[in-house]
CSV table of C-alpha atoms and ligand atoms in Angstrom, one decimal:
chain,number,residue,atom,x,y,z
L,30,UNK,CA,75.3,-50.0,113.7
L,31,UNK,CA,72.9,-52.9,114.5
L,32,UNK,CA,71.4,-55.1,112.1
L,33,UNK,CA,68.1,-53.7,112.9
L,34,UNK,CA,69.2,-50.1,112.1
L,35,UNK,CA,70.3,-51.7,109.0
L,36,UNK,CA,67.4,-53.3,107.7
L,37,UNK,CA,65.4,-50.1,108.9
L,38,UNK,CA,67.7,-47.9,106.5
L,39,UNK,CA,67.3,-50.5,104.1
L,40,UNK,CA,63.8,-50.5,103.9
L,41,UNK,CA,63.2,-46.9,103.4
L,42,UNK,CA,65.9,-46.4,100.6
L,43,UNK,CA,63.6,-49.0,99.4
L,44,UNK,CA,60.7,-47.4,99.6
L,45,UNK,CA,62.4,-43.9,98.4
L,46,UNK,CA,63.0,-45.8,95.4
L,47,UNK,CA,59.5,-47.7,95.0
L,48,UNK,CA,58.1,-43.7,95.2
L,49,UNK,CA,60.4,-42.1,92.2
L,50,UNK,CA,59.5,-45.6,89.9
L,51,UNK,CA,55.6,-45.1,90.6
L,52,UNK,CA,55.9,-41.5,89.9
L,53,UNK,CA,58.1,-42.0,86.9
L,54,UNK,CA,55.2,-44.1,85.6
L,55,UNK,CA,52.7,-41.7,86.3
L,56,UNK,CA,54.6,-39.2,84.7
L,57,UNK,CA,55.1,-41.6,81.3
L,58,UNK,CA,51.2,-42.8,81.5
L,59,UNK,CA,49.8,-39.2,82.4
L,60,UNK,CA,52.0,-37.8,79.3
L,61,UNK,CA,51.0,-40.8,76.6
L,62,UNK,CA,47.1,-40.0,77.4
L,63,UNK,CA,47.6,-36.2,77.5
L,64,UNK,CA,44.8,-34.8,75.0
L,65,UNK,CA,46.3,-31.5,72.9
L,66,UNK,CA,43.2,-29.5,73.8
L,67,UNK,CA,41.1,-30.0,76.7
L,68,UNK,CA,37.3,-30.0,76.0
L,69,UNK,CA,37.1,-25.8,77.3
L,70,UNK,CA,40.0,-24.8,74.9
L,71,UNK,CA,37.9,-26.9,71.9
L,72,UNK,CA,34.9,-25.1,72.7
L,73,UNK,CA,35.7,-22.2,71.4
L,74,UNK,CA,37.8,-23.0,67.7
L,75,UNK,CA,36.3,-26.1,66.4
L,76,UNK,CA,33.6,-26.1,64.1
L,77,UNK,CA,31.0,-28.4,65.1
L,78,UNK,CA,28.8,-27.7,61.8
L,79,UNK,CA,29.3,-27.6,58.6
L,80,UNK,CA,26.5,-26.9,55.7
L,81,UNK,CA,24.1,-28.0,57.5
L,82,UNK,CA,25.7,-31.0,59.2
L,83,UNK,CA,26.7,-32.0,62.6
L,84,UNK,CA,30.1,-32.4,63.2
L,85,UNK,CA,32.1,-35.0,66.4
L,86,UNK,CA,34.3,-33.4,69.0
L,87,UNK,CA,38.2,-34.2,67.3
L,88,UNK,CA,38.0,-35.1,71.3
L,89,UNK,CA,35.2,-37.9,70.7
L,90,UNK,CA,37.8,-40.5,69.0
L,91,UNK,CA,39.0,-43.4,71.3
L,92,UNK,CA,42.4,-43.2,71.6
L,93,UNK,CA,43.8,-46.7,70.6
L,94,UNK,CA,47.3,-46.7,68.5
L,95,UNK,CA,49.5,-49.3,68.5
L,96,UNK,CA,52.3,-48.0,70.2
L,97,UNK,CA,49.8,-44.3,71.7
L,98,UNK,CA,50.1,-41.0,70.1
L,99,UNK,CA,53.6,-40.5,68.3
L,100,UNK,CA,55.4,-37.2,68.4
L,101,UNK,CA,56.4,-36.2,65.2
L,102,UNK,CA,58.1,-32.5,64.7
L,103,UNK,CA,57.7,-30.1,61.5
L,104,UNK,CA,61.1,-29.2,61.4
L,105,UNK,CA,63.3,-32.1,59.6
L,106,UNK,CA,60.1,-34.4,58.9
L,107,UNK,CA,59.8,-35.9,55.1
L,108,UNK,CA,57.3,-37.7,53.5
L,109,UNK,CA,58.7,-40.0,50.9
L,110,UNK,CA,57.1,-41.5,47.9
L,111,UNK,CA,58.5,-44.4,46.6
L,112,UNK,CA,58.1,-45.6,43.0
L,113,UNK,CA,59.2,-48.3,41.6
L,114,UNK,CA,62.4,-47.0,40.1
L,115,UNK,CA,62.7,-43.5,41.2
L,116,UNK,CA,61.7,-41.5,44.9
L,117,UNK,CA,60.0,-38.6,45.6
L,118,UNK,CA,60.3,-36.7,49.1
L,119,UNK,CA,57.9,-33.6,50.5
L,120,UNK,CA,58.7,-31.3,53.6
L,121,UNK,CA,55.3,-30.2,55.8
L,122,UNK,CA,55.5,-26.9,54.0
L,123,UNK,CA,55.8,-28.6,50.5
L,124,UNK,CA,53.0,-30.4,51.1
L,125,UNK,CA,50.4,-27.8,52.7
L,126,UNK,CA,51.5,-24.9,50.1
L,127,UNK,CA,52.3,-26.5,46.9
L,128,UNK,CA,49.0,-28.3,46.2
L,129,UNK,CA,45.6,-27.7,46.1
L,130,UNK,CA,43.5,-27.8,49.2
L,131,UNK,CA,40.0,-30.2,49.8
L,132,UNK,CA,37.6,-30.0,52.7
L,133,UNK,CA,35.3,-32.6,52.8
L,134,UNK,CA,33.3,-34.5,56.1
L,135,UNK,CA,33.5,-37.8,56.1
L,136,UNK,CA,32.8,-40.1,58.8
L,137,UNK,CA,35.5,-42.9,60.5
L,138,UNK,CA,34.3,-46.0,61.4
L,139,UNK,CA,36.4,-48.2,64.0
L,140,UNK,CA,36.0,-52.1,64.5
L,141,UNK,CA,35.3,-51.7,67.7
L,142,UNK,CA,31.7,-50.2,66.9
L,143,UNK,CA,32.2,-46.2,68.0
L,144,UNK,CA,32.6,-43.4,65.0
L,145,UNK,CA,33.4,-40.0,64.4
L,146,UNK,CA,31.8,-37.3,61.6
L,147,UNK,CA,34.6,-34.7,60.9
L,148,UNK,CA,35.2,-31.9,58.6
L,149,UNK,CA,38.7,-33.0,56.8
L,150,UNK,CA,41.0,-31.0,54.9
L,151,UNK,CA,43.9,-31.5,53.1
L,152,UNK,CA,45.3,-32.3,49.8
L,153,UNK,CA,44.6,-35.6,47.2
L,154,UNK,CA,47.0,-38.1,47.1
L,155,UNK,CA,47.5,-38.4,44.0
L,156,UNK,CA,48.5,-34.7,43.4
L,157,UNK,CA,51.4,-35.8,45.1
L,158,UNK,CA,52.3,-38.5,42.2
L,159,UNK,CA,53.9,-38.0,39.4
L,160,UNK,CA,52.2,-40.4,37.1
L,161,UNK,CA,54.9,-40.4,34.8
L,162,UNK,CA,57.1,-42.2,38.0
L,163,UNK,CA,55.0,-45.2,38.2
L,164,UNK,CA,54.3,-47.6,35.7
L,165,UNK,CA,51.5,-49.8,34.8
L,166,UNK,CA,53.0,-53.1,37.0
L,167,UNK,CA,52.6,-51.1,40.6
L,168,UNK,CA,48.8,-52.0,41.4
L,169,UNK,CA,49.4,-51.9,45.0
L,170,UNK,CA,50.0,-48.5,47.1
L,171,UNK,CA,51.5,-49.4,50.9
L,172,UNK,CA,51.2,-46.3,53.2
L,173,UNK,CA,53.9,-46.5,56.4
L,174,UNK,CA,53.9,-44.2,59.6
L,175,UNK,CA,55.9,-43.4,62.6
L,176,UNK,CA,55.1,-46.2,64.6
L,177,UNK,CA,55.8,-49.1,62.5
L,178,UNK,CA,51.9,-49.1,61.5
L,179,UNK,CA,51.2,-49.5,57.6
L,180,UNK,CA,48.1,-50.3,55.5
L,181,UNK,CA,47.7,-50.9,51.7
L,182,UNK,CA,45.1,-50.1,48.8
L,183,UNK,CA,44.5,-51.4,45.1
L,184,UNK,CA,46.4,-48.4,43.1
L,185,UNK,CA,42.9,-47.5,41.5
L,186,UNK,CA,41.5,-46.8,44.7
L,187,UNK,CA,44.1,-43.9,45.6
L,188,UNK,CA,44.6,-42.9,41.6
L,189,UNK,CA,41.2,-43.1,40.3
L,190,UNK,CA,39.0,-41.2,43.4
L,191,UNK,CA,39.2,-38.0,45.6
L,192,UNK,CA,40.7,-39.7,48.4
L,193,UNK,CA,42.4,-37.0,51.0
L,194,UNK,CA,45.6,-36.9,53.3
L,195,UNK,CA,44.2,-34.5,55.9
L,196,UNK,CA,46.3,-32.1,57.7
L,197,UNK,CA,43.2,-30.0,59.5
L,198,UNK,CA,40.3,-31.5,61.4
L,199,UNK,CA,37.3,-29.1,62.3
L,200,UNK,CA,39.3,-26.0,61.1
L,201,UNK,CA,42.4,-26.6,63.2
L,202,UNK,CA,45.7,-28.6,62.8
L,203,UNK,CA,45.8,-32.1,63.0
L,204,UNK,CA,46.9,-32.8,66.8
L,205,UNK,CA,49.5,-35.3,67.7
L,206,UNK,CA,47.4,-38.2,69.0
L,207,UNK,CA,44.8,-37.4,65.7
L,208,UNK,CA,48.2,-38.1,63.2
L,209,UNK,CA,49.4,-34.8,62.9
L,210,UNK,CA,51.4,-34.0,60.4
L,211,UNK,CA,49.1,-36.5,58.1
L,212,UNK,CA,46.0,-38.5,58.2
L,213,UNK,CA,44.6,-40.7,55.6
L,214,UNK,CA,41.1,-40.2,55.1
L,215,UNK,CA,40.4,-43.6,53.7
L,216,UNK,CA,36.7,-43.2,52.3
L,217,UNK,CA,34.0,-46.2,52.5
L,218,UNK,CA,36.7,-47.9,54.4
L,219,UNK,CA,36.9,-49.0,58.4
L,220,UNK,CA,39.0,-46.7,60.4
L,221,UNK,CA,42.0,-49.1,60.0
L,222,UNK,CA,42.4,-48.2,56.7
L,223,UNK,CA,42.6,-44.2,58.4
L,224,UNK,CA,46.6,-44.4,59.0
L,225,UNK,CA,47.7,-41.4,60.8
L,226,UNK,CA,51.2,-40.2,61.2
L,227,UNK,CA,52.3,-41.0,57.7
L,228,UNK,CA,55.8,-41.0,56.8
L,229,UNK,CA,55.7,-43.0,53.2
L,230,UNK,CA,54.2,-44.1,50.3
L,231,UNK,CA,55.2,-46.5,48.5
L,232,UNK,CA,54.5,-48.3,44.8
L,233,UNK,CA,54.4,-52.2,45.1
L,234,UNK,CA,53.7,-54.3,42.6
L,235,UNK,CA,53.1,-57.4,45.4
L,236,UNK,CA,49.0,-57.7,45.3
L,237,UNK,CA,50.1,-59.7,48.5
L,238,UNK,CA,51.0,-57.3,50.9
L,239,UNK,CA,49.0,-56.6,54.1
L,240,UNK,CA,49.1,-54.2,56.5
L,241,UNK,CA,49.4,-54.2,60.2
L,242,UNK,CA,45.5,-55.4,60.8
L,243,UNK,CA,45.0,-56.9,57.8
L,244,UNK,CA,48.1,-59.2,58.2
L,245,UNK,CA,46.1,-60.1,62.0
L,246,UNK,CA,43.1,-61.1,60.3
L,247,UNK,CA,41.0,-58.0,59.4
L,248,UNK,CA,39.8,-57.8,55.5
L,249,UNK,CA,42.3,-56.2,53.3
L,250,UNK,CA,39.6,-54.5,51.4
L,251,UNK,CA,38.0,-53.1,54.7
L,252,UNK,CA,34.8,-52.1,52.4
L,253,UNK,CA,32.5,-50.3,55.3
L,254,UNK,CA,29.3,-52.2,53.8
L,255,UNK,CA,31.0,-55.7,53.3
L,256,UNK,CA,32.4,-56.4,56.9
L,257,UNK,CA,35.9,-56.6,58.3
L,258,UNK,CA,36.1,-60.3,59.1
L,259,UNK,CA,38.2,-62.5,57.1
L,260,UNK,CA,40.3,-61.8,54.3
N,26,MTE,N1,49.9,-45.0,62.5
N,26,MTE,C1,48.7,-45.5,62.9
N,26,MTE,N2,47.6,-45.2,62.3
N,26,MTE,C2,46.4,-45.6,62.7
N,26,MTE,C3,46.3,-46.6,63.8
N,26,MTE,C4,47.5,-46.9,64.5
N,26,MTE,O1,47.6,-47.7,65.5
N,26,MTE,N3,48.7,-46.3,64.0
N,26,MTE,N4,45.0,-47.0,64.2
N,26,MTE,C5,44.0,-47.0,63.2
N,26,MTE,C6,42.6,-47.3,63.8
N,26,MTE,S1,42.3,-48.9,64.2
N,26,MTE,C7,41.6,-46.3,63.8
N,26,MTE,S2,40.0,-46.7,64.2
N,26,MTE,C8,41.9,-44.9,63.4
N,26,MTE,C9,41.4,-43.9,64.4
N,26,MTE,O2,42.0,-44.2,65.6
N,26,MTE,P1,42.2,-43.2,66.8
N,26,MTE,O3,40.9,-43.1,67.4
N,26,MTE,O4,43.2,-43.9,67.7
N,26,MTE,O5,42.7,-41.9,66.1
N,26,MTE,O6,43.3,-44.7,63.2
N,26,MTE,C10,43.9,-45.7,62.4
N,26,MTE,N5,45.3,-45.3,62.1
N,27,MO,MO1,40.1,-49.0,64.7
């Protein structure tokens, strides 16, 4: 063989490769940005009013997570509530038969000026806490998800108020890039506040701690009318 021949061969094994990387890529990006229903399938089962009042598309939120939607399966998946001396933990069933279900619309508002009206359902939050587990000294409640994400709230604000974990949006489960299994629906607060994909929640008694926006810059109290600049 000539060195010609050889850089010839070379250069399309090369090339060969260059192919199966892009299309590996395509695959991975194509797959990430994948919507669960397409806008025909929507059409058809999501409810768009509700007494009265219009309702978003579920496919009308911008998609932009941290880390892109995370897959989390029904089978095996626990939510865990942490106390401050003693834990709790729910399976998906526990959580959607055992207490008593909310609907209610409320609207998400994201920093980045866009928002969403949907029709939420799910249970309160604190149904799921048994007061007796958490004494006076916990003020602060951190919420934690799949993807590293986390946010935190005053314990009155979760205790004292109907504020919702959803599990259906619009009448229909929550899909994977929306947070399924669990959304928080974080009332009068900016969409940042709105974790989805929840996997804990936990009793601090550190007033200091700040979630993954909030540690970047954005208010910790993310009050819709007071702003989001600043802490
Ligand atoms: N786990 C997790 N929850 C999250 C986020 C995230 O990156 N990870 N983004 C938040 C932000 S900034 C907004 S505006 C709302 C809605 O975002 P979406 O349009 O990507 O669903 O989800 C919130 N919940
Ligand atoms: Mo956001």
């Amino acid at each position: 063989m000539n060195m010609k021949n050889l850089l010839n061969k070379t250069l399309i094994i090369l090339i060969i490769l260059l192919l199966i990387l892009l299309a590996v890529f395509y695959f991975y990006i194509s797959k990430r940005n994948r919507l669960t229903y397409t806008e025909k399938e929507l059409e058809s089962v999501e409810i768009r009013e509700y007494e009265g009042e219009d309702l978003s598309s579920i496919n009308s939120f911008r998609e932009n997570s941290i880390k892109g939607p995370q897959y989390v399966k029904k089978e095996g998946y626990q939510l865990e509530i942490k106390g401050l001396s003693q834990n709790l933990s729910y399976s998906y069933e526990d959580v959607i038969n055992n207490f008593q279900p909310y609907k209610k619309v409320v609207r998400l508002n994201c920093v980045e000026g866009w928002s969403v009206n949907i029709l939420w359902e799910g249970i309160l939050v604190r149904d799921l806490i048994n007061k007796e587990l958490i004494p006076e000294s916990a003020n602060t409640i951190i919420f934690k998800a799949y993807d590293g994400y986390s946010t935190s709230f005053p314990r009155e604000y979760i205790m004292d108020q109907d504020i919702i974990m959803a599990y259906r949006m619009n009448g229909l489960e929550l899909p994977v890039e929306r947070g399924f299994p669990f959304q928080l629906v974080a009332e009068s607060k900016y969409g940042y506040k709105w974790i989805k994909w929840i996997t804990e929640i936990e009793f601090s008694n550190d007033e200091n701690y700040r979630g993954y926006w909030e540690s970047r810059g954005y208010s910790n109290e993310a009050d819709l009318e007071e702003g989001f600049f600043g802490y």
